[in-house]
XYZ file of C-alpha atoms in Angstrom:
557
model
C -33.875 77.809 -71.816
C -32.867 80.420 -74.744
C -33.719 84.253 -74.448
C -36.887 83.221 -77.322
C -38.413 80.620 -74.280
C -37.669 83.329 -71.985
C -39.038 85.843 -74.047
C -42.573 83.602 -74.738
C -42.795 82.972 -70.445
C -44.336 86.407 -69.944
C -46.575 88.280 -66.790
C -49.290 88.219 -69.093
C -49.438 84.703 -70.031
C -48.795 83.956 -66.477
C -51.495 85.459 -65.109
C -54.228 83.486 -67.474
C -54.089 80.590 -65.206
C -57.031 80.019 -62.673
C -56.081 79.356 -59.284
C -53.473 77.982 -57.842
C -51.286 75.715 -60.223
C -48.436 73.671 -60.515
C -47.013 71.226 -63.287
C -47.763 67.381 -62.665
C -45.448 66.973 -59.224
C -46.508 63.990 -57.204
C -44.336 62.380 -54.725
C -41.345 64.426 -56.169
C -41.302 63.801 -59.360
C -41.890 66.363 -62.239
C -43.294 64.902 -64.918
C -41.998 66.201 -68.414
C -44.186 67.996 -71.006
C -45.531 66.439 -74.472
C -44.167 69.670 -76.570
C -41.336 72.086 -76.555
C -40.093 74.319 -75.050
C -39.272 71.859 -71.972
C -40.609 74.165 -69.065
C -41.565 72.634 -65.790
C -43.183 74.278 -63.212
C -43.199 73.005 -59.560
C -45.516 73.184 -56.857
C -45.492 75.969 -54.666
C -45.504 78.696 -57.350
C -48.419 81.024 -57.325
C -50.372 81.735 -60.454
C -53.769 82.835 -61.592
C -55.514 82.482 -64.743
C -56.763 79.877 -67.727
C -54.782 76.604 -68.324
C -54.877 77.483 -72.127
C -53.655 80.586 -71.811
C -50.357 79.471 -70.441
C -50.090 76.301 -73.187
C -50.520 78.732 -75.544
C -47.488 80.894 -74.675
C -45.429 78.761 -74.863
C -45.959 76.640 -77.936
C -49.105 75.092 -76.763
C -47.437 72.598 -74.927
C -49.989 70.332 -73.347
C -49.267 70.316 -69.458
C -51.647 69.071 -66.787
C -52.118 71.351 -64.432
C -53.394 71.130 -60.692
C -54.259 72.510 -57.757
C -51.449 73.362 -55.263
C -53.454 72.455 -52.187
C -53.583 68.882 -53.184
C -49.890 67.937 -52.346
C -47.627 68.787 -50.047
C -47.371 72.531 -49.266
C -44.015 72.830 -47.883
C -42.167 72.936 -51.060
C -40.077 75.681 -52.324
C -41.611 77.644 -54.197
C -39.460 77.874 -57.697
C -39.243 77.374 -61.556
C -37.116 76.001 -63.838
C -36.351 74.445 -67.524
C -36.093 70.721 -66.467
C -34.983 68.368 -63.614
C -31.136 68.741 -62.584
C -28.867 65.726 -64.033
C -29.211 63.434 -61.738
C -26.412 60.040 -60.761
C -27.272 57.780 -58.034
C -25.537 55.068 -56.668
C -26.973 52.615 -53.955
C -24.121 51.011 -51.308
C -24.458 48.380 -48.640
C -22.201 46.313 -46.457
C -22.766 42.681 -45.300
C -21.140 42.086 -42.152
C -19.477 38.589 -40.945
C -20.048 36.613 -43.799
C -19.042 33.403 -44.708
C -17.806 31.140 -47.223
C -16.454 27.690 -47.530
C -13.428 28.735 -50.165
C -9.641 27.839 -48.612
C -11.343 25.906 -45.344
C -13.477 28.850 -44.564
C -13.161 32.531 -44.813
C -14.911 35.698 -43.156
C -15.485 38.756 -45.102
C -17.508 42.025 -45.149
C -19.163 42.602 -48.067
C -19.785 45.984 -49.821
C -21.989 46.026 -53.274
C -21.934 49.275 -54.760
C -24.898 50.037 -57.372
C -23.872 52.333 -59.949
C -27.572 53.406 -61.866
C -27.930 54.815 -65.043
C -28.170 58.233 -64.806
C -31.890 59.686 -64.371
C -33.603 56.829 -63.769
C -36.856 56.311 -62.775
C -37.491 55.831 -59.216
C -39.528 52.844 -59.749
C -36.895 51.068 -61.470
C -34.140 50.840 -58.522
C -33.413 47.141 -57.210
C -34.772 45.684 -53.759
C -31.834 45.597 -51.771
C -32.847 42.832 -49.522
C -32.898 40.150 -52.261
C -29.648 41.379 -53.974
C -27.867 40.710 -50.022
C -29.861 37.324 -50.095
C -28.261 36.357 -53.182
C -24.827 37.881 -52.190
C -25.042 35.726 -49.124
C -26.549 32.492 -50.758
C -23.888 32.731 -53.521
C -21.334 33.193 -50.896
C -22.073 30.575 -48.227
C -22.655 27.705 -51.236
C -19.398 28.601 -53.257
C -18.531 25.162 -55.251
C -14.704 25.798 -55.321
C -12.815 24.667 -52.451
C -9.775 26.416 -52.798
C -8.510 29.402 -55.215
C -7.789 33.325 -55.137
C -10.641 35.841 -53.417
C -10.327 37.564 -56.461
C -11.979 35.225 -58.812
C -14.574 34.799 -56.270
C -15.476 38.086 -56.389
C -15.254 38.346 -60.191
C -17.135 35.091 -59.932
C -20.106 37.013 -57.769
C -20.104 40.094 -60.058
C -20.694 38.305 -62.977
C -23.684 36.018 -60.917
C -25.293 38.923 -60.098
C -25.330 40.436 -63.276
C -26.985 37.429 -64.898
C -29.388 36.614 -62.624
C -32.842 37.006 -64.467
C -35.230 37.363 -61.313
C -32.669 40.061 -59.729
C -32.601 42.184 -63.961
C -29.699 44.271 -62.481
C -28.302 44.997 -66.048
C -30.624 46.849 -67.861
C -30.342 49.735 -64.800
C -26.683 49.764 -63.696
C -23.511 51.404 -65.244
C -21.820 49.064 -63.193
C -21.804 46.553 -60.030
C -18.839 47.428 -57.755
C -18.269 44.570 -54.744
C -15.567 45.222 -52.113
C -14.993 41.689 -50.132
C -12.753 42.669 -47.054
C -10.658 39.677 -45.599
C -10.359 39.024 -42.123
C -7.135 37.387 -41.880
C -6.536 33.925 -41.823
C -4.568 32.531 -45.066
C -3.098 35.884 -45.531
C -2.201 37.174 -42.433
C -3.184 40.542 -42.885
C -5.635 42.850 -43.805
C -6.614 42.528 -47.836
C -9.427 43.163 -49.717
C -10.588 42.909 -53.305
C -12.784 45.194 -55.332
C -14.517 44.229 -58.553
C -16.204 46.584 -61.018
C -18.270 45.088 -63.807
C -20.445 46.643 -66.431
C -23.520 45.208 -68.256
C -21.757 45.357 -71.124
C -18.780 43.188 -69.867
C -16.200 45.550 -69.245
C -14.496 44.437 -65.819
C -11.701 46.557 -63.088
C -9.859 44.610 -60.161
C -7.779 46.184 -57.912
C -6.270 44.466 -54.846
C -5.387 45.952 -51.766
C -3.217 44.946 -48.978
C -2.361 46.847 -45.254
C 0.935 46.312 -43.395
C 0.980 47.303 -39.774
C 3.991 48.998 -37.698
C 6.800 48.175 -39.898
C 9.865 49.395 -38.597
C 11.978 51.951 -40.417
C 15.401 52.658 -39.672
C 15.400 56.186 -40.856
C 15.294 59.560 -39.179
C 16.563 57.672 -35.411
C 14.045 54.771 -35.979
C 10.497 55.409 -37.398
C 7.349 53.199 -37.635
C 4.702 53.613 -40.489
C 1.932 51.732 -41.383
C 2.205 50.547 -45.365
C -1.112 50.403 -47.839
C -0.505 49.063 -51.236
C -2.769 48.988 -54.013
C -2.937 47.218 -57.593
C -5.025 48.404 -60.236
C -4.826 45.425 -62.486
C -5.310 45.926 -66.460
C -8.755 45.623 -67.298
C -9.950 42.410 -68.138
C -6.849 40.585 -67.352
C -6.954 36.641 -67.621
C -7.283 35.311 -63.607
C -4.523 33.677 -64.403
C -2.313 36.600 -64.168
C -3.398 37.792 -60.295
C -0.809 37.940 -58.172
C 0.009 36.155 -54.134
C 0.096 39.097 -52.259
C 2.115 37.332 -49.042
C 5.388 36.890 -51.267
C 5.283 40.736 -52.149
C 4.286 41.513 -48.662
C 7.595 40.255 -47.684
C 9.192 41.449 -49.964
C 8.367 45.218 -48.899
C 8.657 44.504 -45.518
C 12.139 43.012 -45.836
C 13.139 46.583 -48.442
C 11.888 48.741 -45.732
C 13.199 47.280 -42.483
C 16.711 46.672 -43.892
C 16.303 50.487 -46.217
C 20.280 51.446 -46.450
C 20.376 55.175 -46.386
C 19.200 56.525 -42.788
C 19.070 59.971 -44.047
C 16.845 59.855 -47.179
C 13.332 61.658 -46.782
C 10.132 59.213 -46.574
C 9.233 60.701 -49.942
C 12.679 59.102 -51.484
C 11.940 55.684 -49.406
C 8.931 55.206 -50.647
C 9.112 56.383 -54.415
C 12.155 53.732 -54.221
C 10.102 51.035 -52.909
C 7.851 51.389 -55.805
C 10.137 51.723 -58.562
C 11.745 48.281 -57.007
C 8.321 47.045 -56.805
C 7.772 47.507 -60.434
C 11.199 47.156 -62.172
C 13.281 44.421 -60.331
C 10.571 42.300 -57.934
C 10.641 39.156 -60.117
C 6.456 38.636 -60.277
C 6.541 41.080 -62.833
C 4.400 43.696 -61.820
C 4.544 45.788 -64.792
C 3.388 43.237 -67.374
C -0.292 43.030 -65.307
C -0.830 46.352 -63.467
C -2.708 49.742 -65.211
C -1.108 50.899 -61.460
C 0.618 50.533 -57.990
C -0.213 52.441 -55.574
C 2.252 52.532 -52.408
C 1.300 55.172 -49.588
C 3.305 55.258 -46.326
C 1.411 56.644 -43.358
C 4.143 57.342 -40.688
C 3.342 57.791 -37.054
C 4.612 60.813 -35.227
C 8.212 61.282 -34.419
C 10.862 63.293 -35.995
C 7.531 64.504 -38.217
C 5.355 65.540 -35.424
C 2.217 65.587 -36.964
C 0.183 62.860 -39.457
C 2.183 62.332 -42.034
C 1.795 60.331 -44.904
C 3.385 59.827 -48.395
C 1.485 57.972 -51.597
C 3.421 57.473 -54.668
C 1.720 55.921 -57.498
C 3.279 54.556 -60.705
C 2.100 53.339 -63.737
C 3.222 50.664 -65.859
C 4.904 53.275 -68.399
C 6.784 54.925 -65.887
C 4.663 57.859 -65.160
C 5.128 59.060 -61.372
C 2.920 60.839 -59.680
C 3.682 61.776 -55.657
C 1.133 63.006 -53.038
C 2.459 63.832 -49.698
C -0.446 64.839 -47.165
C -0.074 66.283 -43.392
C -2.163 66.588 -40.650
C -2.399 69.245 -37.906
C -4.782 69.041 -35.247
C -6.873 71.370 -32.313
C -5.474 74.571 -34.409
C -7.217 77.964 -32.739
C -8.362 80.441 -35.624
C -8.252 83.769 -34.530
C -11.394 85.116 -36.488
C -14.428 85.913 -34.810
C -15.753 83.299 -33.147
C -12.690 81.392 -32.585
C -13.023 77.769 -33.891
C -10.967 75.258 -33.797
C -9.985 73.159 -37.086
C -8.123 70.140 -38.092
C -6.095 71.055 -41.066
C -5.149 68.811 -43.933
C -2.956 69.959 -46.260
C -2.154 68.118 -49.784
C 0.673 68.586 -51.973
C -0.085 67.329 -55.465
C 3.570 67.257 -56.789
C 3.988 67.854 -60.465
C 4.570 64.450 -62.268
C 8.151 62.989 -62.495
C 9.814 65.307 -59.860
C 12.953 63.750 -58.098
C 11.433 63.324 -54.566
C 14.875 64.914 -52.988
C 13.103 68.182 -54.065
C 10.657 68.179 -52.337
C 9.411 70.440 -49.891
C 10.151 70.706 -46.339
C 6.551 69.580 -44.658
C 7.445 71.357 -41.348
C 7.942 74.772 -43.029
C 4.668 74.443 -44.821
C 2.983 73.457 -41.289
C 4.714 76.291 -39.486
C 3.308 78.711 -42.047
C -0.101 77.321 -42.031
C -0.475 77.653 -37.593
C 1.211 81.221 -38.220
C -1.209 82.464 -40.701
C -4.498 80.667 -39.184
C -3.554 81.800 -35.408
C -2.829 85.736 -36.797
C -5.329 85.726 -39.665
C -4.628 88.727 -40.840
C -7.983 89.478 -42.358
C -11.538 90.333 -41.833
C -12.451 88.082 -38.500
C -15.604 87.510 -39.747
C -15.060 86.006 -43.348
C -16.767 82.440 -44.123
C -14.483 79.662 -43.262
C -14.450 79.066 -47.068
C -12.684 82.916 -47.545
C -10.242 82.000 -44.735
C -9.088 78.967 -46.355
C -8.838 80.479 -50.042
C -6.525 83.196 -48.384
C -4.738 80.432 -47.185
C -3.916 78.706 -50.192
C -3.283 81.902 -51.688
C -0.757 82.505 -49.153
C 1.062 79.485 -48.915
C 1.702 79.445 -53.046
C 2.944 82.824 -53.313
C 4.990 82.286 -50.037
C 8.766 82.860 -51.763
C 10.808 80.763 -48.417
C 8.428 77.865 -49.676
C 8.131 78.133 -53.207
C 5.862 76.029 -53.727
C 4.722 77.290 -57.239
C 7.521 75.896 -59.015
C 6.617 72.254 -57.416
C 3.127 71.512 -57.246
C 0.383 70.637 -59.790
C -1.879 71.557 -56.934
C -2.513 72.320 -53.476
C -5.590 71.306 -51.555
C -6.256 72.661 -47.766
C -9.554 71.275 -45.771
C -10.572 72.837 -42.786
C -12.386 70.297 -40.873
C -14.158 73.038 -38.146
C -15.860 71.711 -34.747
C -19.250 72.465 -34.544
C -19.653 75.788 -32.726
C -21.540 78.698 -34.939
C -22.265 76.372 -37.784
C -23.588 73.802 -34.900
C -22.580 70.289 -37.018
C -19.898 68.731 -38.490
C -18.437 71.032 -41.447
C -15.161 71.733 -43.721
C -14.038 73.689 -46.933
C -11.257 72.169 -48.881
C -9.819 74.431 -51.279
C -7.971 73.177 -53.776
C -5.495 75.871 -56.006
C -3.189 75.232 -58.488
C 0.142 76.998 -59.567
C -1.348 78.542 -62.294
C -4.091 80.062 -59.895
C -7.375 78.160 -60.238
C -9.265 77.298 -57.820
C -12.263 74.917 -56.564
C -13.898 75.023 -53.140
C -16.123 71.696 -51.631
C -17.918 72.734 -48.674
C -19.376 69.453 -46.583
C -21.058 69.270 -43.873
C -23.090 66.261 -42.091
C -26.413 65.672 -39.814
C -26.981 63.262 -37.742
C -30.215 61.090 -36.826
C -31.986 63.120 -38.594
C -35.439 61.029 -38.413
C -37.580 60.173 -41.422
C -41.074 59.121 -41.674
C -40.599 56.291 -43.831
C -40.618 52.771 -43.631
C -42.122 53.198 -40.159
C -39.408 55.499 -38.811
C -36.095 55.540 -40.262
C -32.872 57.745 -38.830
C -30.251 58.435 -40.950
C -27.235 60.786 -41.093
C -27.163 63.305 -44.146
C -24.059 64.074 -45.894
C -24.270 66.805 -47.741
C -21.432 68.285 -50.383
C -21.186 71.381 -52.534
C -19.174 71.710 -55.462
C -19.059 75.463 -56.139
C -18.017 76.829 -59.388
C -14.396 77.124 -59.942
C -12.860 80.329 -59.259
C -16.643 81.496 -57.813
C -16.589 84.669 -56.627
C -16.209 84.999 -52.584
C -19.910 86.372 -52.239
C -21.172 83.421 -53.953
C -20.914 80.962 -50.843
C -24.098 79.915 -49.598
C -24.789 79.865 -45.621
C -24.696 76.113 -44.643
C -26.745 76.490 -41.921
C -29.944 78.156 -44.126
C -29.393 75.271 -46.604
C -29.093 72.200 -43.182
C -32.468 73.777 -41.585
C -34.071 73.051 -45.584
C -32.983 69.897 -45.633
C -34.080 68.683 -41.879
C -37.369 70.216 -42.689
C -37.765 68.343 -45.946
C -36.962 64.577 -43.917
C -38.671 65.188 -41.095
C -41.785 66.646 -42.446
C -41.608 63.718 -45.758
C -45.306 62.860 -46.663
C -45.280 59.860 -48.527
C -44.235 57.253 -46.209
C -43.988 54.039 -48.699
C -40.907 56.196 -50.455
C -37.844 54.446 -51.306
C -35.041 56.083 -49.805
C -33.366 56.131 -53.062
C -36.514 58.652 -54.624
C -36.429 60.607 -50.902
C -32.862 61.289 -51.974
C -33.689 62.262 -55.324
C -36.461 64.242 -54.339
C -34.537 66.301 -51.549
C -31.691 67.206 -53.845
C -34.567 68.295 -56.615
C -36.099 70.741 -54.057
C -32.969 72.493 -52.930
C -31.326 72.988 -56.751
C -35.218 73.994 -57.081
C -35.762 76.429 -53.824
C -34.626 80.227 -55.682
C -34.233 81.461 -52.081
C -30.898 78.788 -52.027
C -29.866 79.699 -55.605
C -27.810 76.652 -55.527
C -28.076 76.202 -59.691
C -26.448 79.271 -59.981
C -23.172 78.971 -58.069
C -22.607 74.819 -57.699
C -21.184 72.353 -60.326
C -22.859 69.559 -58.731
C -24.550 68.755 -55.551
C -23.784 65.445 -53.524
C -26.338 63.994 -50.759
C -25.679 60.633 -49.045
C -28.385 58.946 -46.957
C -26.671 56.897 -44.360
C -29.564 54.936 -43.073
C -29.731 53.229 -39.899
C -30.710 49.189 -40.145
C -34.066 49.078 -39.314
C -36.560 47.564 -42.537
C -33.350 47.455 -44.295
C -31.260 45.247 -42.053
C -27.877 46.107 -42.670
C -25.587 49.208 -42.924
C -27.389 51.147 -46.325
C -26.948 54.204 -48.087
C -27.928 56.587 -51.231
C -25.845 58.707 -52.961
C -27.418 61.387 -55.342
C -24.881 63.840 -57.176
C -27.227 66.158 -59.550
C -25.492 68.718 -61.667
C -27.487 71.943 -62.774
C -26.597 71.963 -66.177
C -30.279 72.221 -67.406
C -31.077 74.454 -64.573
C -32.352 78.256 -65.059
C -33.576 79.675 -62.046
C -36.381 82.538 -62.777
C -35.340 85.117 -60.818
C -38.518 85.932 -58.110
C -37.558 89.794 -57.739
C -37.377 89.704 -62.085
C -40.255 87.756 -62.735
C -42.736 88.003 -59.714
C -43.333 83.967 -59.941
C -41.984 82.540 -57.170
């Protein structure tokens, strides 16, 4: 909306409409205007006067306009140029299922529905029959014996095609996960898939090796998770047998030469040998290796893990992550947090440089157990200061390493009575981006019968927001528990209850969400019940067409 629209949406004009009216808004869905500008005005919002008055101040745009009392009246009240930007993907997992390939294999299946952005409620896919198929296809494979990852590609490309299913005039893409219980290879694997509509397809293969014995530091024992982001499109031909590489890392790390090198060393090693001398030729198929070392407690004696990821040009990028647990804050109500801490290193940085993890952790306990500030600053404030702190601490300098630093306090419910944390991530040139999350559980919804689901909600402020621009989780939790459990149209798709719910609260101008987020993330984690298998929704709307009219300005709301 310009200053000209603004200008034309006047008292006056306002208060020509007879009774009270709201634009076309039934079952959560705004319905755009025929003319410009684009205004769209929700139920809830009070007006009085003539229908034509209001057309006619603001380029006669030809709205249908009705009475508030006829829907559901506990809407926010609120007013704004359009609909946020809305993505939405749909994800489900198959349990236990089976299929004849290599004598008979077990795998959970995950389908991940990637929709075109702002689509039409009516136009998402029964999730029942796309399982049915999943399973059907599955269970009657015609191949007796070959590699999981043409099966998969094999299943993406089925359900893409299938004309009673039409899947590919709504989807950016079809993701499937198939997750190997192990049998031919002995541990655990999985392969993901990623097709588009318009052919386009992404494998990447991943593989876990438990309790491999390091002879480092005394003797240490990690847990190693590779993962290969193959070119895209790349001939099946050219996929790789995971169990000769498998031993091949297992045999580098248990026999690793030098007892004194840093994990960080071992494992950038391992994946330079991965890439440059293992004679599969890694290099010639993979956009990507992932190796990430996740080393149980000992000389370290917190979580501790290491991911190095190279590419097939040589570009290195290292990510070494920590873990400390039950830590006491001394603010006012004296919570208790799990801290993670990421170090992003800067790209190409001999590992032997890196810094000492125990220092950082030290310094991160010191300042969260004295916190030298205002006891009752939002858990968000606390953990900026933090980052602050830690970057311009000169024993760590940390500036001249990192691309980036990332803290999440993960907070047990006490004030803020459900699960919550604030990451805050900074970066050595000093900008920063805070996520808030928070979930609620069985939270119960008056569709399909009765449904429960848990609510995962995530706010992606601004970057470099202002401290006084944090919202109060627990105003914006009670908004959405009231908006669930109170849901009036009971033959709702979960998908458009999702959609709806994040419309309300970008819409509600006593949240003033549009104003301070860059997007806003809501999962619906539904328990099987109508839908008979694990299920949820993921909306992420951005306010980018969003202008909140300002209630105290205006008078409207």
């Amino acid at each position: 909306m310009n200053n000209n629209t603004l200008a034309q949406l006047n008292l006056s004009a306002l208060n020509e409409l007879s009774d009270e009216v709201v634009a076309n808004y039934i079952g959560g869905e705004a319905y755009e205007s025929l003319g410009e500008p684009d205004i769209t005005l929700y139920e809830g919002t009070n007006y009085s006067g003539r229908g034509k008055g209001f057309n006619a101040s603001i380029g006669a745009a030809p709205y249908n306009l009705v009475s508030k009392n006829k829907y559901m009246s506990h809407h926010p009240r609120y007013c704004t140029r359009k609909l946020p930007e809305q993505s939405n993907l749909v994800s489900f997992t198959l349990e236990d299922i089976f299929s004849p390939l290599d004598g008979g294999i077990v795998t959970d299946v995950t389908i991940t529905l990637d929709y075109i952005n702002d689509l039409k409620p009516n136009k998402f896919k029964d999730v029942i029959a796309i399982a049915n198929f999943t399973k059907d296809f599955l269970l009657n494979y015609p191949i007796p014996s070959g590699l999981y990852e043409v099966l998969n590609r094999d299943l993406t490309q089925q359900l893409l095609a299938d004309p009673k299913l039409k899947l590919s005039p709504v989807l950016e893409s079809l993701s499937i996960n198939l997750d190997v219980s192990p049998k031919i290879i002995p541990f655990e694997f999985n392969t993901t898939n990623t097709r588009t509509p318009s052919g386009d397809i992404n494998d990447i293969v991943s593989f876990e090796l438990e309790d491999i014995l390091l002879p480092v530091r005394g003797s240490s024992v990690t847990d190693v998770k590779v993962s290969f982001d193959f070119i895209d499109g790349i001939e099946s031909s050219e996929f790789r047998d995971v169990i000769p590489i498998a031993t091949y890392i297992e045999n580098f790390l248990t026999n690793y030469s030098n007892p004194d090198d840093s994990f960080e060393v071992i494992n950038s090693n391992l994946a330079d040998a991965l890439l440059d001398d293992y004679d599969q030729e890694l290099s010639s198929v993979l956009d990507s290796l992932i190796v990430n070392l996740d080393v149980e407690p000992g000389t370290i004696p917190f979580e501790f893990n290491t991911i190095t990821t190279r590419t097939s040009n040589s570009e290195a990028q290292d990510i070494v992550s920590l873990k400390l647990e039950n830590i006491q804050l001394q603010v006012e109500n004296s919570e208790v947090a799990d801290v993670t801490i990421n170090l992003d290193y800067t790209n190409g940085l001999d590992p032997a440089l890196f810094a000492d993890v125990i220092a950082i952790a030290n310094n991160v306990k010191d300042y969260l157990t004295n916190y030298p500030n205002n006891p009752n600053d939002f858990l968000e404030v606390i953990n900026r200061n933090l980052t602050e702190k830690l970057f311009s601490s000169s024993s760590l300098e940390l500036g001249s390493l990192l691309d980036s630093l990332s803290v999440e306090l993960d907070v047990s419910p006490k004030i803020i009575p459900f699960e919550f944390n604030s990451t805050t991530t900074r970066t050595a040139s000093g900008q920063v981006n805070d996520i808030v999350s928070f979930q609620l559980e069985d939270i119960l919804l008056p569709i399909d019968g009765t449904s429960i689901t848990d609510v995962a909600v995530s706010l992606d402020y601004i970057d470099g927001i202002n401290n006084s621009g944090f919202k109060d989780v627990t105003l914006i939790a009670n908004k959405i528990t009231d908006f669930l459990t109170n849901y009036s149209e009971p033959n709702s798709s979960f998908e458009r209850v999702n959609g709806n719910l994040t419309n309300s609260l970008f819409g509600d101008c006593s949240l003033g969400l549009s104003s301070v987020l860059n997007s806003l993330t809501i999962t619906l984690d539904v328990s099987p019940g109508t839908i008979p298998f694990p299920f949820n929704s993921t909306v992420t709307a951005t306010p980018s067409n969003i202008i909140d009219i300002s209630c105290q300005q205006y008078g409207i709301c």
